[in-house]
Short mmCIF file of C-alpha atoms in Angstrom, two decimals:
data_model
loop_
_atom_site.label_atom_id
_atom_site.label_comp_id
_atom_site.label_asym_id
_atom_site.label_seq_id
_atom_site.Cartn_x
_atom_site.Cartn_y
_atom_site.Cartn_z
CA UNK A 664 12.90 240.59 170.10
CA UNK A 665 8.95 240.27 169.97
CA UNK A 666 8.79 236.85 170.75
CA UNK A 667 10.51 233.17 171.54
CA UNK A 668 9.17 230.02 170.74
CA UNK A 669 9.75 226.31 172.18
CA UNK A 670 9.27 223.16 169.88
CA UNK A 671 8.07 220.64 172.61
CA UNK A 672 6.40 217.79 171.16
CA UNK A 673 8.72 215.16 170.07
CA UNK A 674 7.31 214.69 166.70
CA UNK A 675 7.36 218.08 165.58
CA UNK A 676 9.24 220.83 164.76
CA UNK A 677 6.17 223.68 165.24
CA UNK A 678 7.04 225.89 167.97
CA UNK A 679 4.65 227.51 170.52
CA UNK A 680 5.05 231.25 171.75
CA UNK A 681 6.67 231.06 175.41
CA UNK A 682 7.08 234.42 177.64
CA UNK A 683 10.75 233.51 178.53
CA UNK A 684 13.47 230.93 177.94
CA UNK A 685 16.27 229.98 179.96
CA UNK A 686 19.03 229.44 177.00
CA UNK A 687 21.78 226.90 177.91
CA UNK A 688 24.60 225.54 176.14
CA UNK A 689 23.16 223.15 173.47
CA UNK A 690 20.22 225.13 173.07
CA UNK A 691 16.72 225.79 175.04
CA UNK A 692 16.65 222.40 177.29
CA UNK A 693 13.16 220.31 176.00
CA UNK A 694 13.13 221.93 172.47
CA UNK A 695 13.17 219.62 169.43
CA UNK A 696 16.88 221.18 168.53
CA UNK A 697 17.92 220.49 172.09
CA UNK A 698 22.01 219.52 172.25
CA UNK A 699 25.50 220.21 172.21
CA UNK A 700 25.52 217.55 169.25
CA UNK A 701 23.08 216.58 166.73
CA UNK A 702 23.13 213.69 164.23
CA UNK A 703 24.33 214.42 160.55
CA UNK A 704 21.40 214.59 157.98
CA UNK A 705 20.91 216.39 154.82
CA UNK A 706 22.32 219.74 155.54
CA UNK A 707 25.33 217.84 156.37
CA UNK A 708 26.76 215.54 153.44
CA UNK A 709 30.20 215.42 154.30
CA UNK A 710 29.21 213.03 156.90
CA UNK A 711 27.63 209.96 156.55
CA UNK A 712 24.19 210.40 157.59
CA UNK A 713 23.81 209.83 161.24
CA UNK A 714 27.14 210.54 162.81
CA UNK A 715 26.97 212.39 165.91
CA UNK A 716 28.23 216.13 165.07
CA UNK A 717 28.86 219.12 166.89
CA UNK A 718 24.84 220.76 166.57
CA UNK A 719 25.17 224.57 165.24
CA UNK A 720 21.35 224.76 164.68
CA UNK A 721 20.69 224.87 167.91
CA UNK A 722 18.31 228.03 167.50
CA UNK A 723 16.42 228.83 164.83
CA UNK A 724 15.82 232.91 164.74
CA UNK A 725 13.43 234.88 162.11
CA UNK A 726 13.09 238.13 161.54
CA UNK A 727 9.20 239.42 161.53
CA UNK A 728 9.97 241.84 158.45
CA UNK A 729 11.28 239.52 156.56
CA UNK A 730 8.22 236.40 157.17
CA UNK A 731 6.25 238.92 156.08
CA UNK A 732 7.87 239.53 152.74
CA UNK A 733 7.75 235.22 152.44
CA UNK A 734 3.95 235.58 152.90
CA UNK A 735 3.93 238.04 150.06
CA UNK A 736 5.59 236.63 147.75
CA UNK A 737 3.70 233.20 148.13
CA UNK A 738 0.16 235.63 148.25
CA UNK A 739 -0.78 234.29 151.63
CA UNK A 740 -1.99 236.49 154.78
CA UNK A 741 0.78 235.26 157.01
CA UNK A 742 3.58 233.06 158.06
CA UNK A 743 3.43 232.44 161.95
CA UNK A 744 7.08 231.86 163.13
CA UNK A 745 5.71 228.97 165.02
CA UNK A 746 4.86 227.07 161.56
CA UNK A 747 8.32 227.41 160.27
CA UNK A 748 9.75 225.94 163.46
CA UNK A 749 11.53 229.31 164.73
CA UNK A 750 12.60 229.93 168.59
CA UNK A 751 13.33 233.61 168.36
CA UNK A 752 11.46 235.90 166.40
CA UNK A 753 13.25 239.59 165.93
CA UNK A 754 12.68 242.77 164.30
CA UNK A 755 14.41 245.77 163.43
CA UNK A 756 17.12 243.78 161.93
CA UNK A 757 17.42 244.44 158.21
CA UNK A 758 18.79 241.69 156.48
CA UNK A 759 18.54 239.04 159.70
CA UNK A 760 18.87 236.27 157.18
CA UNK A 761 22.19 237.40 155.63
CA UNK A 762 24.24 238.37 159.15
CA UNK A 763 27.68 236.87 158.78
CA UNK A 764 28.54 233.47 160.42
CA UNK A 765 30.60 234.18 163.55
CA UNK A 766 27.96 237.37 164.83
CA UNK A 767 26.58 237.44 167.61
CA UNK A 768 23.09 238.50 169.33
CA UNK A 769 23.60 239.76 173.10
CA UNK A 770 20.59 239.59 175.38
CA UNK A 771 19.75 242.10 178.38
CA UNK A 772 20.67 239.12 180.28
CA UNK A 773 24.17 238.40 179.03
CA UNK A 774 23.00 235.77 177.22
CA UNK A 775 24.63 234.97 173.14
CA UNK A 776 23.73 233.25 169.97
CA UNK A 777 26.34 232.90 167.72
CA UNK A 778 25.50 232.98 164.31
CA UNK A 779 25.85 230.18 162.27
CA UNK A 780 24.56 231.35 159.07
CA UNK A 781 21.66 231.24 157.04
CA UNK A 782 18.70 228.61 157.87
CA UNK A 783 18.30 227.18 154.22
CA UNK A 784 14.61 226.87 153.43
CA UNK A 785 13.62 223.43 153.27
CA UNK A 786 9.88 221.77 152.15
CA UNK A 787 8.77 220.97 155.82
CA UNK A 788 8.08 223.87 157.08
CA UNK A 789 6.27 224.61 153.36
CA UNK A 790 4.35 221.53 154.20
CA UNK A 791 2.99 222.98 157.34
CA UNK A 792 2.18 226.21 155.61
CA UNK A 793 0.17 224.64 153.26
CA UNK A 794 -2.00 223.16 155.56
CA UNK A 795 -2.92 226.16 157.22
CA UNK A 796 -3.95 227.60 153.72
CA UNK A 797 -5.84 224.54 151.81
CA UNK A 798 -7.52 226.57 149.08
CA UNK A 799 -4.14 227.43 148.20
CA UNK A 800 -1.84 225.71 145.87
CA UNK A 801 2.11 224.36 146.20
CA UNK A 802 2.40 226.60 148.87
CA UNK A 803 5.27 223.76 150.03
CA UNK A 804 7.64 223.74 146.94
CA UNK A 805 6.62 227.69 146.94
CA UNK A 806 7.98 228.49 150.31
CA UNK A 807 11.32 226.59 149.42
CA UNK A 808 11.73 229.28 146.44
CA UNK A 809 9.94 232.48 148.72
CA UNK A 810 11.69 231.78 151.41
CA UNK A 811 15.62 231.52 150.15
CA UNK A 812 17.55 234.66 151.69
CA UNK A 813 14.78 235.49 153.94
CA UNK A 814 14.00 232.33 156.56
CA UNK A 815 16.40 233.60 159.37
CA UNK A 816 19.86 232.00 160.64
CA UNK A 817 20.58 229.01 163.16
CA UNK A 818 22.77 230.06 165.98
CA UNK A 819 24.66 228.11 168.79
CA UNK A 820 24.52 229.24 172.49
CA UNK A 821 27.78 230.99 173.07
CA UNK A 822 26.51 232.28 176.44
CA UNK A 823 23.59 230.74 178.19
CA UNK A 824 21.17 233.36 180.05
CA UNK A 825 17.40 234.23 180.30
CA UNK A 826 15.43 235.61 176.95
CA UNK A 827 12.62 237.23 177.49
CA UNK A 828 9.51 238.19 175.11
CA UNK A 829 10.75 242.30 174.53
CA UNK A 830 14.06 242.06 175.75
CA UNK A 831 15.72 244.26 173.50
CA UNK A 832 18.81 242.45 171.54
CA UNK A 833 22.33 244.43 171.00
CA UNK A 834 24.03 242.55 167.25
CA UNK A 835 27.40 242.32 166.63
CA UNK A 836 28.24 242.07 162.91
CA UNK A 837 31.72 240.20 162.36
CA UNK A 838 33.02 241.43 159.17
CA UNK B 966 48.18 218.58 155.90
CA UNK B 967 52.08 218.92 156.93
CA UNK B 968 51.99 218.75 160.39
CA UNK B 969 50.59 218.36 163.50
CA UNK B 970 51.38 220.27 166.68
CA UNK B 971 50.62 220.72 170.43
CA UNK B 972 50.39 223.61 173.08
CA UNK B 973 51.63 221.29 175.75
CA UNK B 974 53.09 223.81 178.39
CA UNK B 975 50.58 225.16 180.69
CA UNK B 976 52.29 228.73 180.42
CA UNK B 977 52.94 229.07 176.47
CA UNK B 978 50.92 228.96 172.91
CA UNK B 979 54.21 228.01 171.16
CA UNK B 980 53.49 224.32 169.99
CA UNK B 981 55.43 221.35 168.80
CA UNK B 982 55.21 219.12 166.46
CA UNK B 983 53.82 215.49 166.95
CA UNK B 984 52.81 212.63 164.45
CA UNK B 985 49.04 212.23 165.08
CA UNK B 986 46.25 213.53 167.43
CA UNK B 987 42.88 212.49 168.22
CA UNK B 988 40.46 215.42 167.81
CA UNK B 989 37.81 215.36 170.52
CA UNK B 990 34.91 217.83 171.01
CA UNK B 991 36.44 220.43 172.88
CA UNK B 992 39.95 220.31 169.99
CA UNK B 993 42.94 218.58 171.24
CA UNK B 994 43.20 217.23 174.42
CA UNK B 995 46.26 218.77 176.52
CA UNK B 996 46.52 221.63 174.26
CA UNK B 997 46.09 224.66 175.90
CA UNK B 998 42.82 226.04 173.93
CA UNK B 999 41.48 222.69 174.61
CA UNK B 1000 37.83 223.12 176.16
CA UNK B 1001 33.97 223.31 175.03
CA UNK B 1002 34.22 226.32 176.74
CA UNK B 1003 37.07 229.39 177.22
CA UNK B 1004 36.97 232.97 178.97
CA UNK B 1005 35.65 235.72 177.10
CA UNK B 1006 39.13 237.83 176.53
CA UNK B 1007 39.58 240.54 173.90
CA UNK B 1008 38.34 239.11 171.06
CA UNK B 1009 34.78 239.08 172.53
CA UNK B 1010 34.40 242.61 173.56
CA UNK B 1011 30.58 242.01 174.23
CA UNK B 1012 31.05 239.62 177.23
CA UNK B 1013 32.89 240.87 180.24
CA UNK B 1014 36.22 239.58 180.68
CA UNK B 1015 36.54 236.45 181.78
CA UNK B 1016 33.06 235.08 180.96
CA UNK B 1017 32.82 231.61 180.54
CA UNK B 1018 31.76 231.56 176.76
CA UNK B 1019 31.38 228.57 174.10
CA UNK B 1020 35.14 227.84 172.57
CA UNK B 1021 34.74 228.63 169.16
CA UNK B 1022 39.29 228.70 169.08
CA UNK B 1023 39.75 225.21 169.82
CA UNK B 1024 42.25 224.51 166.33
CA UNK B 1025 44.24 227.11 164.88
CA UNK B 1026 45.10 226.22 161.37
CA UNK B 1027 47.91 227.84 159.18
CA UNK B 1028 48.75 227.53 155.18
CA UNK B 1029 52.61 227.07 154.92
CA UNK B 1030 52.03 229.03 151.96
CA UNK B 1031 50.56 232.24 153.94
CA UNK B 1032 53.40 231.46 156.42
CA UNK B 1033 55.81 232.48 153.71
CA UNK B 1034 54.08 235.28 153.02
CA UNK B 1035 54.27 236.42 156.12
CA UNK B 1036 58.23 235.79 156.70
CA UNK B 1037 58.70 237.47 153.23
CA UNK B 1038 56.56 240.50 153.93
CA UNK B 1039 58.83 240.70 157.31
CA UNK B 1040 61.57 240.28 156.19
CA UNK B 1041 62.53 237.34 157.96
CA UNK B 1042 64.17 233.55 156.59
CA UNK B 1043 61.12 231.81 157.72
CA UNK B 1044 58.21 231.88 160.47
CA UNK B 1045 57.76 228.44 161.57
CA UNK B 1046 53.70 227.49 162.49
CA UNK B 1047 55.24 226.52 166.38
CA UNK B 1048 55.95 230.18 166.83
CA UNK B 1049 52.63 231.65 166.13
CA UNK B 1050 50.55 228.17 168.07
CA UNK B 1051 49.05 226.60 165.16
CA UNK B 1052 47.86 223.19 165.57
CA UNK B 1053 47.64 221.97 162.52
CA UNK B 1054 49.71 223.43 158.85
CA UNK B 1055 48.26 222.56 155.45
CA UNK B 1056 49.65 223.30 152.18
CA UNK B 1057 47.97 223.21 148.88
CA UNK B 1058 45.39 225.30 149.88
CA UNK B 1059 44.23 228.55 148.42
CA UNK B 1060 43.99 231.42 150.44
CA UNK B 1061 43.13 229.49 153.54
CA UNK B 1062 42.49 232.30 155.63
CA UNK B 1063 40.15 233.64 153.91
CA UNK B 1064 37.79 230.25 153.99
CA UNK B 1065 34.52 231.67 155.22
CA UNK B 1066 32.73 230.60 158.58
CA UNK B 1067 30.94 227.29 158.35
CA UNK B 1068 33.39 226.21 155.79
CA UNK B 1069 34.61 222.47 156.86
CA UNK B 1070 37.84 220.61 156.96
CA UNK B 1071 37.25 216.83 156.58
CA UNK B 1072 39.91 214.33 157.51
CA UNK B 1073 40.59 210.32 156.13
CA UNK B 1074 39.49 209.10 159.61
CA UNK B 1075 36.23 211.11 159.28
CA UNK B 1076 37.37 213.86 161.63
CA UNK B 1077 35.78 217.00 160.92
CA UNK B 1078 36.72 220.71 162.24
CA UNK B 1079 34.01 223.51 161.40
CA UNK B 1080 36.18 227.13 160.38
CA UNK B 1081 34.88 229.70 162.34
CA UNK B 1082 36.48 232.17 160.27
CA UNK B 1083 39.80 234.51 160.10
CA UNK B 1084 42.38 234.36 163.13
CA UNK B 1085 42.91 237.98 163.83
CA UNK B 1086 46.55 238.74 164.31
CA UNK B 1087 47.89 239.98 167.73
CA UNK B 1088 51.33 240.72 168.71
CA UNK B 1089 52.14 237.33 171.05
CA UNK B 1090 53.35 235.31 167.76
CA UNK B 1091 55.44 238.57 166.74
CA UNK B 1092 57.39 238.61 170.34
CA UNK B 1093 58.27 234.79 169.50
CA UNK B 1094 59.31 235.41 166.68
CA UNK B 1095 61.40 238.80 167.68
CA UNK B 1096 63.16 236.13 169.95
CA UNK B 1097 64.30 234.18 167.16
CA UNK B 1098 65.49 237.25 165.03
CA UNK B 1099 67.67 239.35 167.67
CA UNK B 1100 69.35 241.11 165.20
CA UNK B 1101 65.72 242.19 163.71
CA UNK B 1102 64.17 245.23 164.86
CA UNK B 1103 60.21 245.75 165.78
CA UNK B 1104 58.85 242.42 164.42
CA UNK B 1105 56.53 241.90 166.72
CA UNK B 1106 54.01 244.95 165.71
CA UNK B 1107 55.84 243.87 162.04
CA UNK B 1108 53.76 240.83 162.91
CA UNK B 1109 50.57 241.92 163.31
CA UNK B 1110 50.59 243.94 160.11
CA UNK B 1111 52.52 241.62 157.89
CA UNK B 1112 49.63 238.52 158.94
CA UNK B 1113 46.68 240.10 158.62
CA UNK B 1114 44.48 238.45 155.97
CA UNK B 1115 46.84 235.39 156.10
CA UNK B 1116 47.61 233.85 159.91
CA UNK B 1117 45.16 231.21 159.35
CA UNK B 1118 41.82 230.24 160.81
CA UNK B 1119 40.43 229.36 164.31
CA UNK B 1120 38.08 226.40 164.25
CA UNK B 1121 35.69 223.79 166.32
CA UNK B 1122 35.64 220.04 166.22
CA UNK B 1123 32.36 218.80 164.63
CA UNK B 1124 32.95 215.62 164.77
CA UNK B 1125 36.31 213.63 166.69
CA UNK B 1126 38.55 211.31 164.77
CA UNK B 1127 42.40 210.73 164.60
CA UNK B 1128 44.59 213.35 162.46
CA UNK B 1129 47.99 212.41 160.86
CA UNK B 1130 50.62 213.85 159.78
CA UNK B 1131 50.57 213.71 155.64
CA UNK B 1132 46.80 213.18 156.04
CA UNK B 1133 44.89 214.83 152.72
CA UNK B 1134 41.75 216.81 153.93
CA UNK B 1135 38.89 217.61 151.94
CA UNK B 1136 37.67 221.40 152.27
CA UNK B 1137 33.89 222.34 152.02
CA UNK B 1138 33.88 225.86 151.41
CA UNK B 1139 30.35 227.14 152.82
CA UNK B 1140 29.41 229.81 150.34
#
């Protein structure tokens, strides 16, 4: 794990690097994400929007490896992790984005993540992408298409623990 | 959905059959897997025993049609969902077991349980049902081999609502 990431201003999901986090059930208590339940939206049509469900996008995990190949194939220097809202950022894993629902990540700590499955790209994060690059052009409808298959998982807290920035993560593919 | 059923006694998975139950985050309150939270056992090698963990095995859900399977593949007149602790029997459902992780089961009343994929076998269910097949030799490892790929799914609530029995649910396979 190279780094983790809090999104602590209430109007945004941007994260900023951390040296540690103290993972509880729900989530990382004061991140944007924060809660055992979330309200429906979007991602979440089969309930009407704004019922109070369970929240399995608690965290938001990226792999470094595969930002990188999102930058490239939108022709821009970088993605930061922090602009596309993640709280963990891995590497090592290949494939991070396409680990099986039900996996898990286990921290030196004893601390999980459950996997929930992939993180579907959305424009948001494209938005803030775009602003960091403003000679560049639909970099926001770009990183919806760049970023499919590669823009990380969600995860709930199956274990709560301390993360910290290096801690070495053990992954548990369920099959 | 054909049924609804109950773990009511403290020391025993075998449920019964009742005529409604109101889902609450957690599952099904009085039923023995009823909790946001369990002990890490077996099926989560990568915690220590005992481990209080997130409950991801709040429901378990069987297809009367894989039950038959089952029973046929044993040898057996019939395996009844009580037996092997199911909470809740649907018919009319494809290959229910295999429904992937993140998949959703939506109810009339709104009710909403999240699959968290396959229920691995294990020989408990196959000792119940050796008890009601005396004459029957060795169905209890029979068990475990004869339900693999078709004892059903574990689930969470996602969001709380009344179930009945003859309720029709609408599945949302996650892909």
């Amino acid at each position: 794990m190279t780094s983790v990431l809090i999104a602590q201003k209430a109007d945004s999901f941007v994260t900023e690097k951390i040296s540690s986090v103290d993972l509880q059930y729900g989530g990382i208590p004061g991140d944007l994400h924060f809660g055992l339940t979330k309200r429906a939206g979007a991602r979440e049509p089969m309930y009407k929007r704004g019922t109070e469900i369970l929240n399995r996008r608690q965290i938001s995990i990226v792999s470094a490896e595969e930002c990188a190949i999102i930058a490239e194939e939108m022709d821009v220097p970088k993605i930061l992790p922090e602009w596309i809202g993640a709280n963990i950022v891995v590497s090592g894993i290949d494939h991070l984005t396409k680990l099986p629902a039900g996996s898990r990540l286990i921290f030196p700590s004893g601390a999980g993540i459950l996997c929930e499955g992939e993180n579907l790209p959305c424009i948001h994060p494209g938005h803030v992408i775009q602003k960091q690059y403003p000679n560049k052009s639909n970099l926001a409808a770009r990183f919806v298409k760049a970023a499919m298959g590669l823009r990380g998982i969600v995860g709930m807290v199956e274990h709560p623990g301390m993360l910290h920035t290096g801690d070495q993560a053990k992954i548990f593919i369920d099959s």
